[in-house]
Amino acid sequence: MKTEFSKKILSWFRVNQRSMPWRNVSDPYRIWLSEVMLQQTQVNTVVSYYKRWLEEFPTLESVAKADLDQILKVWEGLGYYSRARNFHAACQEVLIHHEGRVPSDPEVFYQLKGVGPYTCAAVQSIVFNHPLAAIDGNVKRVVSRLRCIPVPPSKAIKDIEIFLDSHISKPSPGDFNQAMMELGATVCAIRNPKCTQCPVSKYCEAFQSDSVQEYPKPESRKSRPKIEVAAGLIWKGNKVLIAKRLNRGMLGGMWEFPGGKVELGETLKTCVRREIKEELDIDVTVGNLECTVSHAYTHFSVDVSCFSCQYKSGTPKPLASQDLKWVRIRDLKLYAFPKSNHKMFPHLPKKNPFVMTSQKVR
């Protein structure tokens, strides 16, 4: 059954696989890049980013030698920015310590920054033919149905690994891993799975027992908190002040408008004034609310209210960031901002509203 299972799914994959720019290529750098981008991101979203990235950084060496600001700007909008920072650092390590060649030893590759079990197995199986099972969300769902696993996938990783390790094709482990992922993405879907089109339905316990929709068992979900944030568009002449986040956390290295979380019992305007004083050690006059935008992250969501602020006194200091810059509104596009800030851009004034107000008074 094990050999037959592998043959069936491989035959199906080689006929039905979707065309993707990282398939049927042999460059370890390009395959590694695709696997990093595909983590927690849909294929349709990744394709355009992948192509644009390769236009900017055609080689591993070009990534390693790039400035982190360049890296984050090209990655901008794809989310989970630690992936970009880690990939950048890992490419530098490969260039320095491995003569620019992606390690073909799984244990060595696994030690690189940002390389976890999935990335290691995917890259090493596809590029170097190591029989390592790559387990993503699609694969978890497929195996949960094949085996009628009675607990959520997160509690059955060992059982899933045992199944895959015993069925993975030794001659073609990379194709096997891609076939399992492709099956989950296109046939064994979360809703309305196409069981009649499945090449391995005869081996699927859930299909045979007419219980496909009962698997995988749902994971326990925690409520997603909403955080209220206030930010300041600080004007000085025709420029506004932006701050670069420290290189840690999920938005590390990105630029943003200074601000922070609203404390209990605090008004939005009071929050902006306090945060600007704490983060920059300057005083401002808080003006009009320009916009409020909402954005959802994986584990929480935010409502961000942005106020125009007039710079009054003090020398801006990066007390909570790594850099500060005064820039024109039209030049914001040159810097890498989180998506929540991008949602504000269409609502921001093009010129200093405090200057316009004073002219009107005259």
mmCIF file of C-alpha atoms in Angstrom:
data_model
loop_
_atom_site.group_PDB
_atom_site.id
_atom_site.type_symbol
_atom_site.label_atom_id
_atom_site.label_comp_id
_atom_site.label_asym_id
_atom_site.label_seq_id
_atom_site.Cartn_x
_atom_site.Cartn_y
_atom_site.Cartn_z
ATOM 1 C CA MET A 1 0.000 0.000 0.000
ATOM 2 C CA LYS A 2 2.826 2.405 0.892
ATOM 3 C CA THR A 3 4.549 2.117 -2.474
ATOM 4 C CA GLU A 4 1.261 2.209 -4.336
ATOM 5 C CA PHE A 5 0.132 5.300 -2.401
ATOM 6 C CA SER A 6 3.318 7.149 -3.346
ATOM 7 C CA LYS A 7 3.040 6.138 -6.999
ATOM 8 C CA LYS A 8 -0.592 7.236 -7.196
ATOM 9 C CA ILE A 9 -0.027 10.683 -5.738
ATOM 10 C CA LEU A 10 3.158 11.270 -7.734
ATOM 11 C CA SER A 11 1.460 10.307 -10.994
ATOM 12 C CA TRP A 12 -1.420 12.630 -10.201
ATOM 13 C CA PHE A 13 0.923 15.511 -9.301
ATOM 14 C CA ARG A 14 3.002 15.266 -12.449
ATOM 15 C CA VAL A 15 -0.140 15.656 -14.562
ATOM 16 C CA ASN A 16 -2.140 18.098 -12.431
ATOM 17 C CA GLN A 17 0.388 20.365 -10.745
ATOM 18 C CA ARG A 18 -0.219 24.066 -11.149
ATOM 19 C CA SER A 19 2.306 26.128 -13.073
ATOM 20 C CA MET A 20 4.371 28.208 -10.666
ATOM 21 C CA PRO A 21 7.523 30.247 -11.302
ATOM 22 C CA TRP A 22 9.541 28.303 -8.722
ATOM 23 C CA ARG A 23 8.716 24.872 -10.088
ATOM 24 C CA ASN A 24 10.968 23.017 -12.498
ATOM 25 C CA VAL A 25 13.926 25.165 -11.450
ATOM 26 C CA SER A 26 17.135 23.882 -9.890
ATOM 27 C CA ASP A 27 18.479 27.031 -8.206
ATOM 28 C CA PRO A 28 18.454 26.359 -4.418
ATOM 29 C CA TYR A 29 18.201 30.101 -3.725
ATOM 30 C CA ARG A 30 14.979 30.475 -5.743
ATOM 31 C CA ILE A 31 13.347 27.422 -4.192
ATOM 32 C CA TRP A 32 14.347 28.517 -0.697
ATOM 33 C CA LEU A 33 12.926 32.000 -1.379
ATOM 34 C CA SER A 34 9.612 30.536 -2.552
ATOM 35 C CA GLU A 35 9.270 28.399 0.567
ATOM 36 C CA VAL A 36 9.947 31.375 2.816
ATOM 37 C CA MET A 37 7.362 33.489 0.997
ATOM 38 C CA LEU A 38 4.763 30.719 0.983
ATOM 39 C CA GLN A 39 4.738 30.389 4.769
ATOM 40 C CA GLN A 40 1.253 31.435 5.911
ATOM 41 C CA THR A 41 0.650 33.161 2.550
ATOM 42 C CA GLN A 42 -1.468 32.039 -0.400
ATOM 43 C CA VAL A 43 0.151 31.103 -3.693
ATOM 44 C CA ASN A 44 -1.748 33.739 -5.689
ATOM 45 C CA THR A 45 -0.404 36.468 -3.423
ATOM 46 C CA VAL A 46 3.166 35.179 -3.500
ATOM 47 C CA VAL A 47 3.617 34.938 -7.286
ATOM 48 C CA SER A 48 3.849 38.677 -7.991
ATOM 49 C CA TYR A 49 6.066 39.298 -4.958
ATOM 50 C CA TYR A 50 8.348 36.425 -5.972
ATOM 51 C CA LYS A 51 8.808 37.804 -9.479
ATOM 52 C CA ARG A 52 9.388 41.335 -8.267
ATOM 53 C CA TRP A 53 11.881 40.134 -5.651
ATOM 54 C CA LEU A 54 13.944 38.299 -8.272
ATOM 55 C CA GLU A 55 14.024 41.411 -10.435
ATOM 56 C CA GLU A 56 15.616 43.285 -7.518
ATOM 57 C CA PHE A 57 17.646 40.396 -6.078
ATOM 58 C CA PRO A 58 18.409 37.793 -8.784
ATOM 59 C CA THR A 59 20.993 35.980 -6.679
ATOM 60 C CA LEU A 60 21.613 34.987 -3.086
ATOM 61 C CA GLU A 61 24.657 37.270 -3.070
ATOM 62 C CA SER A 62 22.530 40.259 -4.088
ATOM 63 C CA VAL A 63 20.267 39.633 -1.094
ATOM 64 C CA ALA A 64 23.205 39.285 1.280
ATOM 65 C CA LYS A 65 24.768 42.551 0.110
ATOM 66 C CA ALA A 66 21.517 44.552 0.146
ATOM 67 C CA ASP A 67 20.584 46.985 2.898
ATOM 68 C CA LEU A 68 17.780 45.806 5.189
ATOM 69 C CA ASP A 69 15.708 48.833 4.169
ATOM 70 C CA GLN A 70 15.876 47.635 0.544
ATOM 71 C CA ILE A 71 14.853 44.135 1.605
ATOM 72 C CA LEU A 72 11.853 45.329 3.597
ATOM 73 C CA LYS A 73 10.723 47.721 0.859
ATOM 74 C CA VAL A 74 10.574 44.914 -1.724
ATOM 75 C CA TRP A 75 8.834 42.654 0.824
ATOM 76 C CA GLU A 76 6.425 45.446 1.814
ATOM 77 C CA GLY A 77 2.794 44.267 1.914
ATOM 78 C CA LEU A 78 3.570 40.553 2.111
ATOM 79 C CA GLY A 79 3.438 40.595 5.908
ATOM 80 C CA TYR A 80 5.221 38.515 8.548
ATOM 81 C CA TYR A 81 8.289 40.698 8.090
ATOM 82 C CA SER A 82 10.491 38.568 10.327
ATOM 83 C CA ARG A 83 10.628 36.186 7.346
ATOM 84 C CA ALA A 84 12.369 38.857 5.273
ATOM 85 C CA ARG A 85 14.759 39.864 8.060
ATOM 86 C CA ASN A 86 15.653 36.236 8.775
ATOM 87 C CA PHE A 87 16.112 35.399 5.082
ATOM 88 C CA HIS A 88 18.378 38.407 4.676
ATOM 89 C CA ALA A 89 20.494 37.346 7.673
ATOM 90 C CA ALA A 90 20.597 33.718 6.501
ATOM 91 C CA CYS A 91 21.782 34.724 3.016
ATOM 92 C CA GLN A 92 24.549 36.775 4.605
ATOM 93 C CA GLU A 93 25.564 33.749 6.659
ATOM 94 C CA VAL A 94 25.601 31.521 3.558
ATOM 95 C CA LEU A 95 27.755 34.054 1.696
ATOM 96 C CA ILE A 96 30.228 34.413 4.554
ATOM 97 C CA HIS A 97 30.432 30.883 5.945
ATOM 98 C CA HIS A 98 29.362 28.621 3.044
ATOM 99 C CA GLU A 99 30.988 30.335 0.049
ATOM 100 C CA GLY A 100 27.599 31.490 -1.201
ATOM 101 C CA ARG A 101 26.241 27.958 -1.661
ATOM 102 C CA VAL A 102 23.065 26.820 0.095
ATOM 103 C CA PRO A 103 24.115 23.947 2.414
ATOM 104 C CA SER A 104 23.085 20.507 1.150
ATOM 105 C CA ASP A 105 23.383 19.014 4.642
ATOM 106 C CA PRO A 106 19.973 19.300 6.361
ATOM 107 C CA GLU A 107 21.528 19.739 9.806
ATOM 108 C CA VAL A 108 23.719 22.597 8.601
ATOM 109 C CA PHE A 109 20.887 24.240 6.660
ATOM 110 C CA TYR A 110 18.609 23.963 9.708
ATOM 111 C CA GLN A 111 21.008 26.139 11.714
ATOM 112 C CA LEU A 112 20.495 29.145 9.434
ATOM 113 C CA LYS A 113 18.433 32.058 10.725
ATOM 114 C CA GLY A 114 14.697 31.533 10.253
ATOM 115 C CA VAL A 115 14.948 27.950 8.956
ATOM 116 C CA GLY A 116 12.451 25.750 10.788
ATOM 117 C CA PRO A 117 11.396 22.128 10.302
ATOM 118 C CA TYR A 118 9.057 22.848 7.384
ATOM 119 C CA THR A 119 11.467 25.064 5.404
ATOM 120 C CA CYS A 120 14.332 22.651 6.004
ATOM 121 C CA ALA A 121 12.344 19.624 4.825
ATOM 122 C CA ALA A 122 10.846 21.404 1.809
ATOM 123 C CA VAL A 123 14.123 22.857 0.494
ATOM 124 C CA GLN A 124 16.275 19.830 1.268
ATOM 125 C CA SER A 125 13.816 17.390 -0.320
ATOM 126 C CA ILE A 126 13.134 19.457 -3.446
ATOM 127 C CA VAL A 127 16.702 20.604 -4.087
ATOM 128 C CA PHE A 128 18.890 17.884 -2.612
ATOM 129 C CA ASN A 129 16.567 14.853 -2.623
ATOM 130 C CA HIS A 130 16.672 14.235 1.115
ATOM 131 C CA PRO A 131 13.631 12.130 2.191
ATOM 132 C CA LEU A 132 12.324 14.628 4.749
ATOM 133 C CA ALA A 133 8.583 15.143 5.111
ATOM 134 C CA ALA A 134 7.413 18.772 4.793
ATOM 135 C CA ILE A 135 4.344 19.428 6.929
ATOM 136 C CA ASP A 136 2.208 22.503 6.271
ATOM 137 C CA GLY A 137 -1.478 23.173 6.921
ATOM 138 C CA ASN A 138 -2.577 21.438 3.727
ATOM 139 C CA VAL A 139 -0.601 18.307 4.558
ATOM 140 C CA LYS A 140 -1.988 18.210 8.091
ATOM 141 C CA ARG A 141 -5.523 18.290 6.697
ATOM 142 C CA VAL A 142 -4.852 15.569 4.124
ATOM 143 C CA VAL A 143 -3.290 13.175 6.615
ATOM 144 C CA SER A 144 -5.953 13.913 9.240
ATOM 145 C CA ARG A 145 -8.561 12.711 6.744
ATOM 146 C CA LEU A 146 -6.531 9.797 5.441
ATOM 147 C CA ARG A 147 -6.133 8.468 8.968
ATOM 148 C CA CYS A 148 -9.288 9.855 10.645
ATOM 149 C CA ILE A 149 -7.085 11.388 13.316
ATOM 150 C CA PRO A 150 -9.386 12.037 16.301
ATOM 151 C CA VAL A 151 -7.576 15.126 17.661
ATOM 152 C CA PRO A 152 -6.615 18.525 16.193
ATOM 153 C CA PRO A 153 -3.498 18.433 13.972
ATOM 154 C CA SER A 154 -1.412 20.382 16.485
ATOM 155 C CA LYS A 155 -1.836 17.492 18.907
ATOM 156 C CA ALA A 156 -1.103 14.820 16.309
ATOM 157 C CA ILE A 157 2.148 16.038 14.719
ATOM 158 C CA LYS A 158 3.997 12.861 15.673
ATOM 159 C CA ASP A 159 1.325 10.639 14.099
ATOM 160 C CA ILE A 160 1.343 12.773 10.953
ATOM 161 C CA GLU A 161 5.144 12.556 10.781
ATOM 162 C CA ILE A 162 5.060 8.771 11.165
ATOM 163 C CA PHE A 163 2.552 8.448 8.310
ATOM 164 C CA LEU A 164 4.552 10.701 5.990
ATOM 165 C CA ASP A 165 7.912 9.173 6.859
ATOM 166 C CA SER A 166 6.571 5.734 6.024
ATOM 167 C CA HIS A 167 5.022 6.814 2.700
ATOM 168 C CA ILE A 168 7.416 9.430 1.325
ATOM 169 C CA SER A 169 8.963 8.471 -1.999
ATOM 170 C CA LYS A 170 12.667 7.851 -1.507
ATOM 171 C CA PRO A 171 13.481 8.414 -5.223
ATOM 172 C CA SER A 172 11.349 11.616 -5.427
ATOM 173 C CA PRO A 173 10.842 13.089 -1.945
ATOM 174 C CA GLY A 174 10.546 16.645 -3.242
ATOM 175 C CA ASP A 175 7.787 15.767 -5.679
ATOM 176 C CA PHE A 176 6.041 13.746 -2.973
ATOM 177 C CA ASN A 177 6.039 16.708 -0.564
ATOM 178 C CA GLN A 178 4.781 19.052 -3.262
ATOM 179 C CA ALA A 179 2.136 16.516 -4.289
ATOM 180 C CA MET A 180 0.766 16.296 -0.756
ATOM 181 C CA MET A 181 0.636 20.079 -0.464
ATOM 182 C CA GLU A 182 -0.922 20.425 -3.908
ATOM 183 C CA LEU A 183 -3.544 17.825 -3.075
ATOM 184 C CA GLY A 184 -4.556 19.759 0.017
ATOM 185 C CA ALA A 185 -4.620 23.077 -1.822
ATOM 186 C CA THR A 186 -6.627 21.999 -4.861
ATOM 187 C CA VAL A 187 -8.572 18.819 -4.033
ATOM 188 C CA CYS A 188 -8.675 18.062 -0.311
ATOM 189 C CA ALA A 189 -9.881 21.562 0.502
ATOM 190 C CA ILE A 190 -11.190 22.764 3.851
ATOM 191 C CA ARG A 191 -14.718 23.079 2.474
ATOM 192 C CA ASN A 192 -16.277 21.110 -0.360
ATOM 193 C CA PRO A 193 -13.370 18.749 -0.966
ATOM 194 C CA LYS A 194 -13.358 17.138 -4.416
ATOM 195 C CA CYS A 195 -13.127 13.570 -3.206
ATOM 196 C CA THR A 196 -14.148 12.071 -6.535
ATOM 197 C CA GLN A 197 -11.051 13.689 -8.077
ATOM 198 C CA CYS A 198 -8.684 12.496 -5.371
ATOM 199 C CA PRO A 199 -6.035 10.030 -6.573
ATOM 200 C CA VAL A 200 -5.763 8.390 -3.143
ATOM 201 C CA SER A 201 -9.394 8.337 -2.011
ATOM 202 C CA LYS A 202 -9.307 4.534 -1.800
ATOM 203 C CA TYR A 203 -6.775 4.911 1.043
ATOM 204 C CA CYS A 204 -8.728 7.660 2.822
ATOM 205 C CA GLU A 205 -10.462 6.423 5.954
ATOM 206 C CA ALA A 206 -12.632 9.545 6.169
ATOM 207 C CA PHE A 207 -13.835 9.111 2.578
ATOM 208 C CA GLN A 208 -14.517 5.426 3.063
ATOM 209 C CA SER A 209 -16.551 6.167 6.207
ATOM 210 C CA ASP A 210 -18.347 9.155 4.623
ATOM 211 C CA SER A 211 -16.990 11.487 7.322
ATOM 212 C CA VAL A 212 -14.620 13.764 5.401
ATOM 213 C CA GLN A 213 -16.144 16.986 6.724
ATOM 214 C CA GLU A 214 -15.530 15.830 10.305
ATOM 215 C CA TYR A 215 -11.764 16.111 9.787
ATOM 216 C CA PRO A 216 -9.439 17.606 10.691
ATOM 217 C CA LYS A 217 -10.727 18.158 14.186
ATOM 218 C CA PRO A 218 -10.838 21.898 14.926
ATOM 219 C CA GLU A 219 -8.124 23.608 16.897
ATOM 220 C CA SER A 220 -9.188 25.521 19.990
ATOM 221 C CA ARG A 221 -9.411 29.202 19.134
ATOM 222 C CA LYS A 222 -8.563 32.053 21.456
ATOM 223 C CA SER A 223 -10.479 35.288 21.152
ATOM 224 C CA ARG A 224 -8.620 37.912 19.121
ATOM 225 C CA PRO A 225 -8.276 41.155 21.121
ATOM 226 C CA LYS A 226 -8.688 44.569 19.523
ATOM 227 C CA ILE A 227 -6.111 47.222 20.395
ATOM 228 C CA GLU A 228 -6.788 50.951 20.108
ATOM 229 C CA VAL A 229 -3.810 52.928 18.841
ATOM 230 C CA ALA A 230 -3.255 56.637 18.275
ATOM 231 C CA ALA A 231 -0.558 57.953 15.925
ATOM 232 C CA GLY A 232 0.747 61.400 15.106
ATOM 233 C CA LEU A 233 1.466 62.908 11.701
ATOM 234 C CA ILE A 234 3.980 65.427 13.036
ATOM 235 C CA TRP A 235 4.426 68.425 10.745
ATOM 236 C CA LYS A 236 7.445 70.735 10.541
ATOM 237 C CA GLY A 237 7.229 72.931 7.493
ATOM 238 C CA ASN A 238 6.375 70.707 4.533
ATOM 239 C CA LYS A 239 7.759 67.544 6.105
ATOM 240 C CA VAL A 240 6.485 64.937 8.553
ATOM 241 C CA LEU A 241 8.427 62.854 11.047
ATOM 242 C CA ILE A 242 8.643 59.075 10.644
ATOM 243 C CA ALA A 243 10.283 56.557 12.967
ATOM 244 C CA LYS A 244 12.012 53.287 12.150
ATOM 245 C CA ARG A 245 11.083 50.417 14.451
ATOM 246 C CA LEU A 246 13.783 48.421 16.200
ATOM 247 C CA ASN A 247 14.875 45.276 14.337
ATOM 248 C CA ARG A 248 12.815 42.886 16.393
ATOM 249 C CA GLY A 249 9.212 41.772 16.589
ATOM 250 C CA MET A 250 6.826 41.197 13.721
ATOM 251 C CA LEU A 251 7.194 44.718 12.249
ATOM 252 C CA GLY A 252 10.857 45.197 13.106
ATOM 253 C CA GLY A 253 12.753 47.503 10.751
ATOM 254 C CA MET A 254 9.594 49.053 9.293
ATOM 255 C CA TRP A 255 8.879 52.800 9.272
ATOM 256 C CA GLU A 256 5.783 54.218 10.968
ATOM 257 C CA PHE A 257 4.142 57.344 12.307
ATOM 258 C CA PRO A 258 4.996 57.746 16.008
ATOM 259 C CA GLY A 259 2.307 56.661 18.436
ATOM 260 C CA GLY A 260 1.147 53.775 20.566
ATOM 261 C CA LYS A 261 -1.584 52.057 22.544
ATOM 262 C CA VAL A 262 -4.312 54.059 24.205
ATOM 263 C CA GLU A 263 -4.244 53.548 27.969
ATOM 264 C CA LEU A 264 -7.332 52.967 30.074
ATOM 265 C CA GLY A 265 -9.282 56.189 30.571
ATOM 266 C CA GLU A 266 -7.080 58.096 28.117
ATOM 267 C CA THR A 267 -8.418 60.119 25.188
ATOM 268 C CA LEU A 268 -6.946 59.620 21.732
ATOM 269 C CA LYS A 269 -5.435 63.103 21.686
ATOM 270 C CA THR A 270 -3.896 62.667 25.133
ATOM 271 C CA CYS A 271 -2.430 59.346 23.990
ATOM 272 C CA VAL A 272 -0.813 60.922 20.916
ATOM 273 C CA ARG A 273 0.724 63.725 22.975
ATOM 274 C CA ARG A 274 2.022 61.315 25.636
ATOM 275 C CA GLU A 275 3.433 58.769 23.180
ATOM 276 C CA ILE A 276 5.233 61.441 21.176
ATOM 277 C CA LYS A 277 6.799 62.843 24.345
ATOM 278 C CA GLU A 278 7.842 59.357 25.538
ATOM 279 C CA GLU A 279 9.155 58.160 22.184
ATOM 280 C CA LEU A 280 10.696 61.372 20.812
ATOM 281 C CA ASP A 281 11.037 63.791 23.747
ATOM 282 C CA ILE A 282 9.341 66.608 21.836
ATOM 283 C CA ASP A 283 6.221 68.677 22.390
ATOM 284 C CA VAL A 284 3.458 68.991 19.811
ATOM 285 C CA THR A 285 0.063 70.551 19.356
ATOM 286 C CA VAL A 286 -2.438 67.836 18.469
ATOM 287 C CA GLY A 287 -4.740 68.929 15.671
ATOM 288 C CA ASN A 288 -7.460 67.257 13.633
ATOM 289 C CA LEU A 289 -8.188 63.582 13.365
ATOM 290 C CA GLU A 290 -7.248 62.688 9.776
ATOM 291 C CA CYS A 291 -8.508 59.109 9.720
ATOM 292 C CA THR A 292 -9.129 55.910 11.657
ATOM 293 C CA VAL A 293 -8.214 52.624 10.009
ATOM 294 C CA SER A 294 -8.665 49.014 11.082
ATOM 295 C CA HIS A 295 -6.259 46.176 10.415
ATOM 296 C CA ALA A 296 -6.305 42.524 11.439
ATOM 297 C CA TYR A 297 -3.177 40.574 12.310
ATOM 298 C CA THR A 298 -3.031 36.857 13.067
ATOM 299 C CA HIS A 299 -3.627 37.085 16.807
ATOM 300 C CA PHE A 300 -5.086 40.564 17.280
ATOM 301 C CA SER A 301 -6.558 43.525 15.424
ATOM 302 C CA VAL A 302 -5.981 47.267 15.705
ATOM 303 C CA ASP A 303 -7.911 50.468 15.218
ATOM 304 C CA VAL A 304 -5.396 53.221 14.454
ATOM 305 C CA SER A 305 -6.435 56.875 14.664
ATOM 306 C CA CYS A 306 -4.047 59.335 13.020
ATOM 307 C CA PHE A 307 -3.919 63.009 14.064
ATOM 308 C CA SER A 308 -2.087 65.862 12.409
ATOM 309 C CA CYS A 309 0.291 67.364 14.967
ATOM 310 C CA GLN A 310 2.276 70.594 14.891
ATOM 311 C CA TYR A 311 5.877 70.368 16.061
ATOM 312 C CA LYS A 312 6.479 72.884 18.873
ATOM 313 C CA SER A 313 9.779 72.320 20.671
ATOM 314 C CA GLY A 314 12.529 69.890 21.565
ATOM 315 C CA THR A 315 15.016 67.901 19.504
ATOM 316 C CA PRO A 316 13.515 64.584 18.294
ATOM 317 C CA LYS A 317 15.363 61.595 19.750
ATOM 318 C CA PRO A 318 14.802 57.921 18.748
ATOM 319 C CA LEU A 319 14.082 56.793 22.317
ATOM 320 C CA ALA A 320 11.877 53.891 21.178
ATOM 321 C CA SER A 321 13.152 53.433 17.624
ATOM 322 C CA GLN A 322 16.416 53.081 15.724
ATOM 323 C CA ASP A 323 16.113 56.091 13.420
ATOM 324 C CA LEU A 324 14.030 59.177 12.645
ATOM 325 C CA LYS A 325 13.551 61.128 9.426
ATOM 326 C CA TRP A 326 11.749 64.243 8.272
ATOM 327 C CA VAL A 327 10.231 63.454 4.871
ATOM 328 C CA ARG A 328 7.741 64.944 2.439
ATOM 329 C CA ILE A 329 4.356 63.251 2.146
ATOM 330 C CA ARG A 330 5.038 62.413 -1.492
ATOM 331 C CA ASP A 331 8.209 60.553 -0.456
ATOM 332 C CA LEU A 332 6.515 58.188 1.997
ATOM 333 C CA LYS A 333 6.344 55.652 -0.822
ATOM 334 C CA LEU A 334 10.128 55.330 -0.716
ATOM 335 C CA TYR A 335 10.042 53.714 2.726
ATOM 336 C CA ALA A 336 8.712 50.372 3.923
ATOM 337 C CA PHE A 337 5.590 50.887 6.054
ATOM 338 C CA PRO A 338 3.199 48.350 7.637
ATOM 339 C CA LYS A 339 -0.088 47.824 5.841
ATOM 340 C CA SER A 340 -2.000 49.627 8.604
ATOM 341 C CA ASN A 341 -0.033 52.804 7.816
ATOM 342 C CA HIS A 342 -0.593 52.329 4.091
ATOM 343 C CA LYS A 343 -4.323 52.383 4.743
ATOM 344 C CA MET A 344 -3.895 55.896 6.126
ATOM 345 C CA PHE A 345 -1.993 57.313 3.150
ATOM 346 C CA PRO A 346 -5.015 58.207 0.956
ATOM 347 C CA HIS A 347 -6.535 60.177 3.858
ATOM 348 C CA LEU A 348 -3.502 62.268 4.795
ATOM 349 C CA PRO A 349 -3.261 65.959 3.859
ATOM 350 C CA LYS A 350 -0.777 66.696 1.092
ATOM 351 C CA LYS A 351 0.396 69.906 2.770
ATOM 352 C CA ASN A 352 0.917 71.100 6.330
ATOM 353 C CA PRO A 353 -2.628 71.880 7.573
ATOM 354 C CA PHE A 354 -1.298 74.175 10.318
ATOM 355 C CA VAL A 355 0.405 76.426 7.783
ATOM 356 C CA MET A 356 -2.771 76.518 5.693
ATOM 357 C CA THR A 357 -4.829 77.414 8.777
ATOM 358 C CA SER A 358 -2.528 80.270 9.765
ATOM 359 C CA GLN A 359 -2.631 81.681 6.236
ATOM 360 C CA LYS A 360 -6.414 81.641 6.273
ATOM 361 C CA VAL A 361 -6.477 83.529 9.587
ATOM 362 C CA ARG A 362 -4.343 86.260 8.073
#
